[in-house]
Amino acid sequence: MADTMTTEMTHEEAANNRAMFGFWVYLMTDLLMFGVLFAVFAVLHNNTAGGSSGRELFKLKLALIETFLLLTSSFACGLAMIAARQGNKNQVLAWFTVTFVLGVAFLSLELTEFGQLIHDGNTPSSSAFLSSFFTLVGAHGLHITLGLLWMVIVMAYVLARGLSSSMVRKLTMLSLYWHFLDIVWIFIFTIVYLRAFI
Amino acid sequence: MSQEHPEDSRPKREPGTLESYIIGFCLSLLLTALPYRLVVTKAVTGNTLLATILGFAALQMLVQIFFFLHLGRGPKPLYNVVFFGSTVGLIAVVVGGSIFIMNHLHYNMTPTEASNQLAQDEGIYQVEGTNTGACQKLNAKHQVTISSGKISPIDTKAQLCDTLTFMNEDSAAHDIAFGTYPNQDTYDGQTKLMLRKGGGMTITLDRSGTYQFYEHDNPKIAGSFTVSP
């Protein structure tokens, strides 16, 4: 009896590991895509076509606030995962709500920045620098948007069906995705924003 | 007994305790605030600062990977670590390679201007008995100064293979374009000389004739130089 229990557990564990590895492979290919966008930005960031450079356009304080929002959101997501492993459904929902709210705050700041830039005539078609900027930061923003959408769906599932082990696996994937976006943002903050002020 | 309950040992391997998240969070806040301070206060400048903030970003990535993503603490063998390592390697090749290639692109271009500059930079003044237009040795030095929106001297007379330095002594940056406004020509492989305030740039006079130049954003500031063979 104990033996069959053990093999069943390892079966499930093995399936779990396979799924997590598959998701990890997806994350790495996504990272590769961001790497290419970073390369494009690194090559084009001086090509302002006579327009404004990053130093004149970016507000460093805003980028710092965005970074702190995303870092805190990532931390809240981690706390949600601890609660998930302990099977505490209410805490999971609470921490994911915090994660979600912080993510929305980040996204709205980013969209405000984009809106301001475009309003002032600094559109993606103004220069190669701005094209690559909007592509890189926009791609990250799009990932955040999809993550938020995913978060709502997963939270609805948790609310309806509770925390089964497959649900915990889905939550783990979501948290991996969220932490991953945090890491990508750190490089955007450093290479796009901080570098402009050197 | 413990063999019958392998799941008992599992929580210990389970990644992500509260402490690890708190440590990771505090470290990542610190690793964001520090480079921000450095850039704002300009404690260090230039390439040192760039290298420093990139170092902080890399450190931050490692912190997050260890404390948030728990990479390397999963089941063995660690295929995901291998996959991560190769991805980072690929990105390094793509990013590093792109920057390297694009920065050296003018060395691989064929237009006359580019090959002239290449010949000049590398000191190749003759190929199989034909002059490339590069100067074997540089002669007299001339200087054009921009101060309070005026260029002096307006016209510089020089010989082939002299050098001409544009100095900016204004309080703002100036861009010098060759040709007559609104056209833009090239000289010595340069389309535009970007002069910081207090900065200067030198060109080698490797083509004879009379050439006009003007301030890119304020074409009224203009001048010329004549190079006799």
Coordinates of N, CA and C in Angstrom, one line a residue, chain A residues 2 5-6 9-10 13 17 21 24-25 27-29 31-32 34-36 38-40 42-43 50 55 60-61 64 67-68 71-75 77-79 81-82 85 175-177 179-180 182-183 186-187 189-191 194-195 197-198, chain B residues 3-4 6-7 10 13-18 21-22 25 28-29 32-33 35-36 39-40 42 45-47 49-50 53-54 56-58 60-61 64-65 68-71 75 79-81 83-84 87-88 90-91 94-95 98-99 102 192:
Chain A
A2 N 1.8 1.2 0.9 CA 2.7 2.3 1.0 C 3.5 2.5 -0.3
M5 N 1.4 4.1 -3.0 CA 1.3 5.5 -2.6 C 2.5 6.2 -3.2
T6 N 3.7 5.6 -2.9 CA 4.9 6.3 -3.2 C 5.0 6.5 -4.8
M9 N 2.7 9.1 -6.0 CA 3.3 10.5 -5.7 C 4.4 10.8 -6.7
T10 N 5.2 9.9 -7.0 CA 6.3 10.2 -7.9 C 5.8 10.4 -9.3
E13 N 4.5 13.8 -9.2 CA 5.6 14.7 -9.1 C 6.3 14.9 -10.4
N17 N 6.9 18.1 -12.6 CA 8.2 18.6 -13.0 C 8.3 18.8 -14.5
F21 N 9.0 22.3 -16.3 CA 10.2 22.4 -17.2 C 9.7 23.0 -18.5
W24 N 9.2 26.6 -18.1 CA 10.5 27.2 -18.0 C 11.1 27.4 -19.4
V25 N 11.0 26.4 -20.3 CA 11.5 26.6 -21.7 C 10.8 27.7 -22.4
L27 N 9.5 30.4 -20.9 CA 10.1 31.6 -20.3 C 11.4 32.0 -20.9
M28 N 12.3 31.0 -21.1 CA 13.6 31.2 -21.7 C 13.5 31.7 -23.1
T29 N 12.6 31.1 -23.9 CA 12.5 31.6 -25.3 C 12.0 33.1 -25.3
L31 N 12.6 35.2 -23.0 CA 13.8 35.9 -22.6 C 14.7 36.2 -23.8
L32 N 14.8 35.2 -24.6 CA 15.6 35.4 -25.9 C 15.0 36.5 -26.7
F34 N 13.3 39.1 -25.7 CA 13.6 40.3 -25.0 C 15.1 40.7 -25.3
G35 N 15.9 39.6 -25.3 CA 17.3 39.9 -25.5 C 17.5 40.5 -26.9
V36 N 16.8 40.1 -27.9 CA 16.9 40.7 -29.2 C 16.4 42.1 -29.2
F38 N 16.5 44.1 -26.7 CA 17.5 44.9 -26.0 C 18.7 45.2 -27.0
A39 N 19.0 44.2 -27.8 CA 20.1 44.4 -28.8 C 19.7 45.5 -29.7
V40 N 18.5 45.5 -30.2 CA 18.0 46.5 -31.1 C 18.1 47.9 -30.4
A42 N 20.0 48.8 -27.9 CA 21.4 49.2 -27.7 C 22.0 49.7 -28.9
V43 N 21.6 49.2 -30.1 CA 22.2 49.7 -31.3 C 21.6 51.0 -31.7
G50 N 17.7 63.8 -34.8 CA 17.6 65.2 -34.5 C 16.6 65.6 -33.4
R55 N 17.5 61.4 -22.3 CA 17.7 62.3 -21.1 C 16.7 63.4 -21.0
L60 N 13.2 60.1 -14.5 CA 13.9 59.0 -13.8 C 13.1 58.6 -12.5
K61 N 12.5 59.6 -11.8 CA 11.8 59.3 -10.6 C 10.6 58.4 -10.9
L64 N 11.7 54.9 -11.3 CA 12.1 54.3 -10.0 C 10.8 53.8 -9.3
T67 N 9.6 50.7 -10.8 CA 10.4 49.6 -10.4 C 10.0 49.1 -9.0
F68 N 9.8 50.1 -8.1 CA 9.4 49.7 -6.7 C 8.1 49.0 -6.7
L71 N 8.6 45.5 -8.1 CA 9.3 44.6 -7.1 C 8.4 44.2 -6.0
T72 N 7.6 45.2 -5.4 CA 6.7 44.8 -4.4 C 5.6 43.9 -4.8
S73 N 5.2 44.1 -6.1 CA 4.2 43.2 -6.6 C 4.7 41.7 -6.7
S74 N 6.0 41.6 -7.1 CA 6.6 40.3 -7.2 C 6.7 39.7 -5.8
F75 N 7.1 40.5 -4.8 CA 7.2 40.0 -3.4 C 5.8 39.5 -2.9
C77 N 3.5 38.4 -4.7 CA 3.2 37.2 -5.5 C 3.9 36.0 -4.8
G78 N 5.1 36.2 -4.3 CA 5.9 35.2 -3.5 C 5.1 34.8 -2.3
L79 N 4.6 35.8 -1.6 CA 3.8 35.5 -0.3 C 2.6 34.7 -0.7
M81 N 2.3 32.6 -3.0 CA 2.8 31.2 -3.2 C 3.0 30.4 -1.9
I82 N 3.6 31.1 -0.9 CA 3.7 30.5 0.4 C 2.4 30.0 0.9
R85 N 1.0 27.0 -0.9 CA 1.6 25.7 -0.5 C 1.0 25.3 0.9
S175 N 3.4 32.6 -10.9 CA 4.4 33.3 -10.1 C 5.7 33.4 -10.8
L176 N 6.1 32.3 -11.5 CA 7.4 32.2 -12.3 C 7.3 33.3 -13.3
Y177 N 6.2 33.4 -14.0 CA 6.0 34.4 -15.1 C 6.1 35.8 -14.5
H179 N 7.6 36.8 -11.7 CA 9.0 37.1 -11.3 C 9.9 37.4 -12.5
F180 N 9.7 36.6 -13.5 CA 10.4 36.7 -14.8 C 10.3 38.1 -15.4
D182 N 9.6 40.8 -13.8 CA 10.3 41.6 -12.8 C 11.8 41.7 -13.2
I183 N 12.4 40.6 -13.6 CA 13.8 40.6 -14.0 C 14.0 41.4 -15.3
I186 N 14.0 45.0 -14.6 CA 15.2 45.5 -14.0 C 16.2 45.9 -15.1
F187 N 16.3 45.2 -16.1 CA 17.2 45.5 -17.2 C 16.7 46.7 -18.0
F189 N 14.9 49.1 -16.7 CA 15.2 50.2 -15.8 C 16.6 50.7 -15.9
T190 N 17.5 49.7 -16.0 CA 19.0 50.0 -16.0 C 19.4 50.5 -17.4
I191 N 19.1 49.7 -18.4 CA 19.6 50.0 -19.7 C 18.9 51.2 -20.4
L194 N 18.1 54.4 -16.6 CA 19.3 54.9 -15.9 C 20.4 55.3 -16.9
R195 N 20.6 54.5 -17.9 CA 21.7 54.7 -18.8 C 21.5 56.1 -19.6
F197 N 20.8 58.7 -18.3 CA 21.2 59.9 -17.5 C 22.6 59.8 -17.1
I198 N 23.4 58.9 -17.8 CA 24.8 58.8 -17.5 C 25.5 60.0 -18.2
Chain B
Q3 N 10.9 5.8 5.4 CA 10.8 5.4 4.0 C 9.4 5.4 3.5
E4 N 8.5 5.1 4.4 CA 7.1 5.0 4.0 C 6.4 6.4 3.8
P6 N 7.8 9.4 2.2 CA 8.7 10.3 1.6 C 8.2 11.7 1.5
E7 N 6.9 11.9 1.6 CA 6.4 13.3 1.5 C 6.8 14.1 2.7
R10 N 9.5 16.3 1.9 CA 9.4 17.2 0.8 C 9.3 18.7 1.2
R13 N 12.5 20.5 1.0 CA 13.0 20.8 -0.3 C 12.2 21.9 -1.0
E14 N 11.0 22.0 -0.6 CA 10.1 23.0 -1.2 C 10.7 24.4 -1.1
P15 N 10.8 25.0 -2.3 CA 11.5 26.3 -2.3 C 10.6 27.4 -1.7
G16 N 11.2 28.5 -1.3 CA 10.4 29.7 -1.0 C 9.9 29.7 0.4
T17 N 10.7 29.9 1.4 CA 10.3 30.2 2.7 C 10.0 31.7 2.8
L18 N 9.3 32.1 3.9 CA 9.1 33.5 4.1 C 10.4 34.3 4.2
Y21 N 12.0 35.0 0.8 CA 11.3 36.1 0.1 C 11.7 37.4 0.6
I22 N 11.7 37.5 2.0 CA 12.0 38.8 2.6 C 13.4 39.3 2.3
F25 N 13.5 40.3 -1.3 CA 12.9 41.6 -1.5 C 13.7 42.8 -1.1
S28 N 16.7 43.3 -3.4 CA 16.3 43.8 -4.7 C 16.0 45.3 -4.5
L29 N 15.4 45.7 -3.4 CA 15.1 47.2 -3.2 C 16.5 47.9 -3.1
T32 N 18.2 48.3 -6.3 CA 17.6 49.3 -7.2 C 17.9 50.7 -6.8
A33 N 17.9 50.9 -5.5 CA 18.1 52.3 -4.9 C 19.6 52.7 -5.1
P35 N 22.0 51.9 -7.5 CA 22.4 52.5 -8.8 C 21.7 53.8 -9.1
Y36 N 20.4 53.9 -8.6 CA 19.7 55.1 -8.8 C 20.4 56.3 -8.2
V39 N 23.5 57.3 -10.1 CA 23.3 58.1 -11.3 C 22.8 59.5 -11.0
V40 N 22.0 59.6 -10.0 CA 21.5 61.0 -9.6 C 22.6 61.8 -9.1
K42 N 25.8 61.4 -9.4 CA 27.0 61.4 -10.3 C 28.3 61.2 -9.5
T45 N 31.3 58.7 -13.0 CA 30.7 59.1 -14.3 C 31.2 58.2 -15.4
G46 N 30.6 58.4 -16.6 CA 31.1 57.8 -17.8 C 31.0 56.3 -17.8
N47 N 32.0 55.6 -18.4 CA 31.9 54.2 -18.6 C 32.0 53.4 -17.2
L49 N 30.5 54.3 -14.5 CA 29.1 54.3 -14.0 C 28.3 53.3 -14.8
L50 N 28.5 53.3 -16.1 CA 27.7 52.4 -16.9 C 28.0 50.9 -16.5
I53 N 26.4 50.2 -13.0 CA 24.9 50.0 -12.9 C 24.6 48.7 -13.6
L54 N 25.3 48.3 -14.7 CA 25.1 47.0 -15.3 C 25.4 45.9 -14.4
F56 N 25.2 46.1 -11.1 CA 24.0 46.0 -10.1 C 22.9 45.3 -10.7
A57 N 22.6 45.5 -12.0 CA 21.5 44.8 -12.7 C 21.7 43.3 -12.7
A58 N 22.9 42.9 -13.0 CA 23.3 41.5 -13.1 C 23.1 40.9 -11.7
Q60 N 21.2 42.0 -9.3 CA 19.8 42.0 -9.0 C 19.1 40.8 -9.6
M61 N 19.6 40.5 -10.9 CA 19.0 39.3 -11.6 C 19.3 38.0 -10.8
Q64 N 17.2 37.8 -7.7 CA 15.8 37.4 -8.0 C 15.7 35.9 -8.4
I65 N 16.7 35.5 -9.2 CA 16.6 34.1 -9.7 C 16.8 33.2 -8.5
F68 N 13.6 34.4 -5.7 CA 12.2 34.4 -6.1 C 11.9 33.2 -7.1
L69 N 12.8 33.0 -8.0 CA 12.5 31.9 -9.0 C 13.0 30.6 -8.5
H70 N 13.9 30.6 -7.4 CA 14.4 29.4 -6.8 C 15.1 28.4 -7.8
L71 N 15.8 29.0 -8.7 CA 16.4 28.2 -9.7 C 17.6 27.5 -9.0
P75 N 14.1 19.7 -8.7 CA 14.5 18.4 -8.8 C 15.8 18.2 -9.6
Y79 N 18.1 20.5 -15.5 CA 18.0 20.9 -16.9 C 17.6 22.4 -17.0
N80 N 16.8 22.8 -16.1 CA 16.3 24.2 -16.2 C 17.5 25.2 -16.0
V81 N 18.5 24.8 -15.2 CA 19.6 25.7 -15.0 C 20.5 25.7 -16.3
F83 N 19.4 25.2 -19.3 CA 18.6 25.9 -20.3 C 18.8 27.4 -20.0
F84 N 18.7 27.8 -18.8 CA 18.9 29.2 -18.4 C 20.3 29.7 -18.8
T87 N 20.6 30.2 -22.5 CA 19.8 31.3 -23.0 C 20.6 32.6 -22.7
V88 N 21.2 32.7 -21.5 CA 22.0 33.9 -21.1 C 23.2 34.0 -22.1
L90 N 23.3 32.9 -25.2 CA 22.8 33.3 -26.5 C 22.6 34.8 -26.5
I91 N 22.0 35.3 -25.4 CA 21.7 36.7 -25.4 C 22.9 37.5 -25.4
V94 N 24.1 37.7 -28.9 CA 23.3 38.5 -29.8 C 23.5 40.0 -29.4
V95 N 23.4 40.3 -28.1 CA 23.6 41.8 -27.7 C 25.0 42.2 -28.0
S98 N 25.8 42.4 -31.7 CA 25.1 43.5 -32.4 C 25.9 44.8 -32.2
I99 N 26.2 45.1 -30.9 CA 26.8 46.3 -30.5 C 28.2 46.4 -31.2
M102 N 27.7 46.8 -35.1 CA 27.2 48.1 -35.6 C 28.2 49.2 -35.3
K192 N 28.6 65.1 -39.8 CA 28.3 66.1 -38.8 C 29.3 66.0 -37.6

